[in-house]
Amino acid sequence: MSALRGLLWCGVVGPVLFIVLFLVNDAIKPGYDPVRNAVSEAAIGSGGWLQSTNFIVSGLLIAASSAAITRVVGRWAGALVGVTGAGLALAGVFVSDPVPVEQVSWHGMIHNVAGTASSAALVITCFVAARWRPTSQWRWYCLAVGVSVPLIFVVALGADGTLGIWQRLSNLIGWTWLAVVALRALAVMSETPEADLAEGPRPWPRTGSPRRQDDVGSAASRA
């Protein structure tokens, strides 16, 4: 149980660390404009090691949490969180190209593919996790994040001179949600017997009270 909690804390620290460090980098990197430049562009040039390290360390922490997410939330959620973290770490290994891209480099292409896979996995996780121990508020939170993150990203791609602002908003929403998932899993662990942790996603609640199978059988026998 303590190992699971430690891995879930990795799932909290990873997304929060990513947000904090890219905001710090926004403030200290010379010649870098967070309003105009993408988060990945901070890894280009002098001092770029900080953003690259941010991607790699945060991604590895998130990927490490996937084992605990699998145990507490469910298999698919855990696998998707693993892809999210691994993609983020891989995107940090390969430096992105400047935006707008005049000529795509091989390392920029790998960065884009890894980053896209990470973002796509995060969005899909939102819809998978919406069915995990659902409450109305939790479902709507997950669905809202799952819809808003790609929508804001599309807006960012079409934004003239403000790509950085929109991309950061998308990052803040998505990574904060991922940290909340890990925090919710920690809360579930504190109140659930270990044997009952991995129940898997529960079905969407239906209106009315479902009839028990033996009641249906009794009714049929009386007909």
GROMACS .gro file of C-alpha atoms in nm:
model
  223
    1MET     CA    1   0.000   0.000   0.000
    2SER     CA    2   0.282   0.240   0.082
    3ALA     CA    3   0.442   0.169  -0.256
    4LEU     CA    4   0.112   0.247  -0.430
    5ARG     CA    5   0.081   0.573  -0.240
    6GLY     CA    6   0.436   0.666  -0.336
    7LEU     CA    7   0.361   0.604  -0.703
    8LEU     CA    8   0.041   0.805  -0.682
    9TRP     CA    9   0.235   1.094  -0.530
   10CYS     CA   10   0.457   1.073  -0.839
   11GLY     CA   11   0.135   1.129  -1.033
   12VAL     CA   12   0.069   1.443  -0.831
   13VAL     CA   13   0.422   1.583  -0.837
   14GLY     CA   14   0.486   1.518  -1.208
   15PRO     CA   15   0.211   1.740  -1.354
   16VAL     CA   16   0.257   2.011  -1.089
   17LEU     CA   17   0.634   2.015  -1.144
   18PHE     CA   18   0.582   2.051  -1.518
   19ILE     CA   19   0.356   2.354  -1.470
   20VAL     CA   20   0.581   2.521  -1.212
   21LEU     CA   21   0.902   2.478  -1.411
   22PHE     CA   22   0.761   2.601  -1.741
   23LEU     CA   23   0.626   2.908  -1.561
   24VAL     CA   24   0.968   2.966  -1.403
   25ASN     CA   25   1.131   2.926  -1.742
   26ASP     CA   26   0.886   3.179  -1.886
   27ALA     CA   27   1.021   3.435  -1.642
   28ILE     CA   28   1.394   3.369  -1.662
   29LYS     CA   29   1.477   3.263  -2.019
   30PRO     CA   30   1.628   3.556  -2.212
   31GLY     CA   31   1.456   3.649  -2.537
   32TYR     CA   32   1.168   3.410  -2.476
   33ASP     CA   33   0.812   3.536  -2.509
   34PRO     CA   34   0.555   3.314  -2.331
   35VAL     CA   35   0.272   3.499  -2.503
   36ARG     CA   36   0.397   3.410  -2.850
   37ASN     CA   37   0.624   3.106  -2.803
   38ALA     CA   38   0.514   2.748  -2.740
   39VAL     CA   39   0.617   2.576  -2.417
   40SER     CA   40   0.844   2.338  -2.610
   41GLU     CA   41   1.036   2.625  -2.768
   42ALA     CA   42   1.193   2.707  -2.431
   43ALA     CA   43   1.417   2.403  -2.485
   44ILE     CA   44   1.578   2.572  -2.787
   45GLY     CA   45   1.904   2.760  -2.745
   46SER     CA   46   2.080   2.885  -2.432
   47GLY     CA   47   1.938   2.748  -2.108
   48GLY     CA   48   1.718   2.504  -2.296
   49TRP     CA   49   1.837   2.221  -2.072
   50LEU     CA   50   1.592   2.336  -1.802
   51GLN     CA   51   1.285   2.282  -2.016
   52SER     CA   52   1.419   1.957  -2.160
   53THR     CA   53   1.485   1.830  -1.808
   54ASN     CA   54   1.137   1.943  -1.708
   55PHE     CA   55   0.980   1.735  -1.984
   56ILE     CA   56   1.188   1.428  -1.902
   57VAL     CA   57   1.159   1.429  -1.522
   58SER     CA   58   0.789   1.521  -1.517
   59GLY     CA   59   0.713   1.262  -1.784
   60LEU     CA   60   0.897   0.986  -1.598
   61LEU     CA   61   0.714   1.070  -1.274
   62ILE     CA   62   0.379   1.054  -1.453
   63ALA     CA   63   0.473   0.729  -1.625
   64ALA     CA   64   0.576   0.580  -1.289
   65SER     CA   65   0.233   0.659  -1.147
   66SER     CA   66   0.065   0.451  -1.418
   67ALA     CA   67   0.120   0.127  -1.222
   68ALA     CA   68  -0.074   0.266  -0.924
   69ILE     CA   69  -0.341   0.419  -1.150
   70THR     CA   70  -0.389   0.074  -1.302
   71ARG     CA   71  -0.439  -0.075  -0.956
   72VAL     CA   72  -0.670   0.193  -0.816
   73VAL     CA   73  -0.850   0.341  -1.118
   74GLY     CA   74  -0.838   0.073  -1.385
   75ARG     CA   75  -0.627  -0.096  -1.652
   76TRP     CA   76  -0.709   0.137  -1.940
   77ALA     CA   77  -0.661   0.452  -1.736
   78GLY     CA   78  -0.325   0.323  -1.615
   79ALA     CA   79  -0.209   0.236  -1.967
   80LEU     CA   80  -0.312   0.577  -2.099
   81VAL     CA   81  -0.136   0.759  -1.815
   82GLY     CA   82   0.174   0.556  -1.898
   83VAL     CA   83   0.158   0.672  -2.260
   84THR     CA   84   0.100   1.030  -2.143
   85GLY     CA   85   0.412   1.028  -1.926
   86ALA     CA   86   0.634   0.837  -2.169
   87GLY     CA   87   0.535   1.068  -2.454
   88LEU     CA   88   0.613   1.375  -2.246
   89ALA     CA   89   0.955   1.237  -2.147
   90LEU     CA   90   1.038   1.141  -2.506
   91ALA     CA   91   0.937   1.490  -2.625
   92GLY     CA   92   1.195   1.626  -2.381
   93VAL     CA   93   1.473   1.413  -2.523
   94PHE     CA   94   1.418   1.551  -2.874
   95VAL     CA   95   1.416   1.931  -2.903
   96SER     CA   96   1.130   2.091  -3.096
   97ASP     CA   97   1.165   2.318  -3.398
   98PRO     CA   98   1.092   2.691  -3.373
   99VAL     CA   99   0.734   2.796  -3.451
  100PRO     CA  100   0.647   2.867  -3.730
  101VAL     CA  101   0.847   2.578  -3.873
  102GLU     CA  102   1.040   2.657  -4.189
  103GLN     CA  103   1.186   2.309  -4.225
  104VAL     CA  104   1.099   2.015  -4.000
  105SER     CA  105   1.406   1.847  -3.852
  106TRP     CA  106   1.421   1.481  -3.759
  107HIS     CA  107   1.435   1.561  -3.388
  108GLY     CA  108   1.152   1.811  -3.423
  109MET     CA  109   0.938   1.545  -3.594
  110ILE     CA  110   1.000   1.295  -3.312
  111HIS     CA  111   0.920   1.567  -3.059
  112ASN     CA  112   0.591   1.645  -3.232
  113VAL     CA  113   0.486   1.280  -3.260
  114ALA     CA  114   0.572   1.209  -2.895
  115GLY     CA  115   0.400   1.526  -2.773
  116THR     CA  116   0.088   1.456  -2.979
  117ALA     CA  117   0.069   1.099  -2.847
  118SER     CA  118   0.104   1.229  -2.490
  119SER     CA  119  -0.170   1.488  -2.535
  120ALA     CA  120  -0.404   1.246  -2.712
  121ALA     CA  121  -0.359   0.985  -2.436
  122LEU     CA  122  -0.435   1.248  -2.171
  123VAL     CA  123  -0.757   1.349  -2.347
  124ILE     CA  124  -0.873   0.988  -2.384
  125THR     CA  125  -0.794   0.927  -2.016
  126CYS     CA  126  -1.043   1.202  -1.928
  127PHE     CA  127  -1.328   1.005  -2.085
  128VAL     CA  128  -1.213   0.673  -1.939
  129ALA     CA  129  -1.173   0.816  -1.588
  130ALA     CA  130  -1.515   0.981  -1.603
  131ARG     CA  131  -1.665   0.637  -1.534
  132TRP     CA  132  -1.442   0.567  -1.232
  133ARG     CA  133  -1.646   0.589  -0.909
  134PRO     CA  134  -1.861   0.849  -1.081
  135THR     CA  135  -2.039   1.139  -0.923
  136SER     CA  136  -2.215   1.403  -1.128
  137GLN     CA  137  -1.944   1.660  -1.052
  138TRP     CA  138  -1.663   1.420  -1.131
  139ARG     CA  139  -1.814   1.312  -1.464
  140TRP     CA  140  -1.869   1.667  -1.578
  141TYR     CA  141  -1.521   1.773  -1.470
  142CYS     CA  142  -1.361   1.489  -1.668
  143LEU     CA  143  -1.576   1.552  -1.975
  144ALA     CA  144  -1.516   1.927  -1.961
  145VAL     CA  145  -1.139   1.875  -1.951
  146GLY     CA  146  -1.153   1.612  -2.225
  147VAL     CA  147  -1.335   1.852  -2.456
  148SER     CA  148  -1.163   2.180  -2.363
  149VAL     CA  149  -0.800   2.065  -2.390
  150PRO     CA  150  -0.809   1.973  -2.762
  151LEU     CA  151  -1.044   2.263  -2.838
  152ILE     CA  152  -0.808   2.519  -2.683
  153PHE     CA  153  -0.516   2.355  -2.861
  154VAL     CA  154  -0.690   2.402  -3.196
  155VAL     CA  155  -0.751   2.767  -3.108
  156ALA     CA  156  -0.380   2.799  -3.023
  157LEU     CA  157  -0.277   2.670  -3.365
  158GLY     CA  158  -0.485   2.939  -3.533
  159ALA     CA  159  -0.394   3.219  -3.293
  160ASP     CA  160  -0.186   3.498  -3.441
  161GLY     CA  161   0.085   3.601  -3.197
  162THR     CA  162  -0.080   3.449  -2.889
  163LEU     CA  163  -0.010   3.078  -2.938
  164GLY     CA  164   0.180   3.063  -2.608
  165ILE     CA  165  -0.111   3.192  -2.401
  166TRP     CA  166  -0.361   2.943  -2.543
  167GLN     CA  167  -0.120   2.651  -2.522
  168ARG     CA  168  -0.040   2.731  -2.160
  169LEU     CA  169  -0.409   2.746  -2.076
  170SER     CA  170  -0.453   2.400  -2.230
  171ASN     CA  171  -0.154   2.272  -2.033
  172LEU     CA  172  -0.279   2.416  -1.705
  173ILE     CA  173  -0.620   2.255  -1.747
  174GLY     CA  174  -0.493   1.915  -1.859
  175TRP     CA  175  -0.202   1.869  -1.619
  176THR     CA  176  -0.399   1.999  -1.322
  177TRP     CA  177  -0.670   1.744  -1.397
  178LEU     CA  178  -0.412   1.463  -1.407
  179ALA     CA  179  -0.280   1.566  -1.066
  180VAL     CA  180  -0.638   1.568  -0.934
  181VAL     CA  181  -0.687   1.211  -1.059
  182ALA     CA  182  -0.387   1.099  -0.852
  183LEU     CA  183  -0.512   1.292  -0.548
  184ARG     CA  184  -0.857   1.135  -0.583
  185ALA     CA  185  -0.694   0.791  -0.609
  186LEU     CA  186  -0.504   0.862  -0.285
  187ALA     CA  187  -0.832   0.955  -0.116
  188VAL     CA  188  -0.994   0.635  -0.243
  189MET     CA  189  -0.705   0.429  -0.106
  190SER     CA  190  -0.751   0.577   0.240
  191GLU     CA  191  -1.113   0.463   0.259
  192THR     CA  192  -1.118   0.141   0.056
  193PRO     CA  193  -0.992  -0.207   0.152
  194GLU     CA  194  -0.694  -0.310  -0.059
  195ALA     CA  195  -0.880  -0.607  -0.207
  196ASP     CA  196  -1.155  -0.378  -0.337
  197LEU     CA  197  -0.936  -0.108  -0.494
  198ALA     CA  198  -0.936  -0.216  -0.857
  199GLU     CA  199  -1.307  -0.235  -0.923
  200GLY     CA  200  -1.265  -0.097  -1.272
  201PRO     CA  201  -1.488   0.171  -1.419
  202ARG     CA  202  -1.840   0.151  -1.288
  203PRO     CA  203  -2.128   0.173  -1.538
  204TRP     CA  204  -2.305   0.503  -1.587
  205PRO     CA  205  -2.583   0.533  -1.331
  206ARG     CA  206  -2.929   0.464  -1.467
  207THR     CA  207  -3.250   0.628  -1.367
  208GLY     CA  208  -3.476   0.421  -1.144
  209SER     CA  209  -3.384   0.115  -0.940
  210PRO     CA  210  -3.263  -0.186  -1.138
  211ARG     CA  211  -3.463  -0.503  -1.085
  212ARG     CA  212  -3.280  -0.793  -0.927
  213GLN     CA  213  -3.234  -1.101  -1.144
  214ASP     CA  214  -3.412  -1.330  -0.896
  215ASP     CA  215  -3.710  -1.092  -0.894
  216VAL     CA  216  -3.726  -1.113  -1.273
  217GLY     CA  217  -3.709  -1.491  -1.258
  218SER     CA  218  -3.986  -1.504  -0.996
  219ALA     CA  219  -4.206  -1.281  -1.206
  220ALA     CA  220  -4.148  -1.503  -1.507
  221SER     CA  221  -4.240  -1.817  -1.313
  222ARG     CA  222  -4.563  -1.659  -1.196
  223ALA     CA  223  -4.665  -1.560  -1.550
   0.00000   0.00000   0.00000
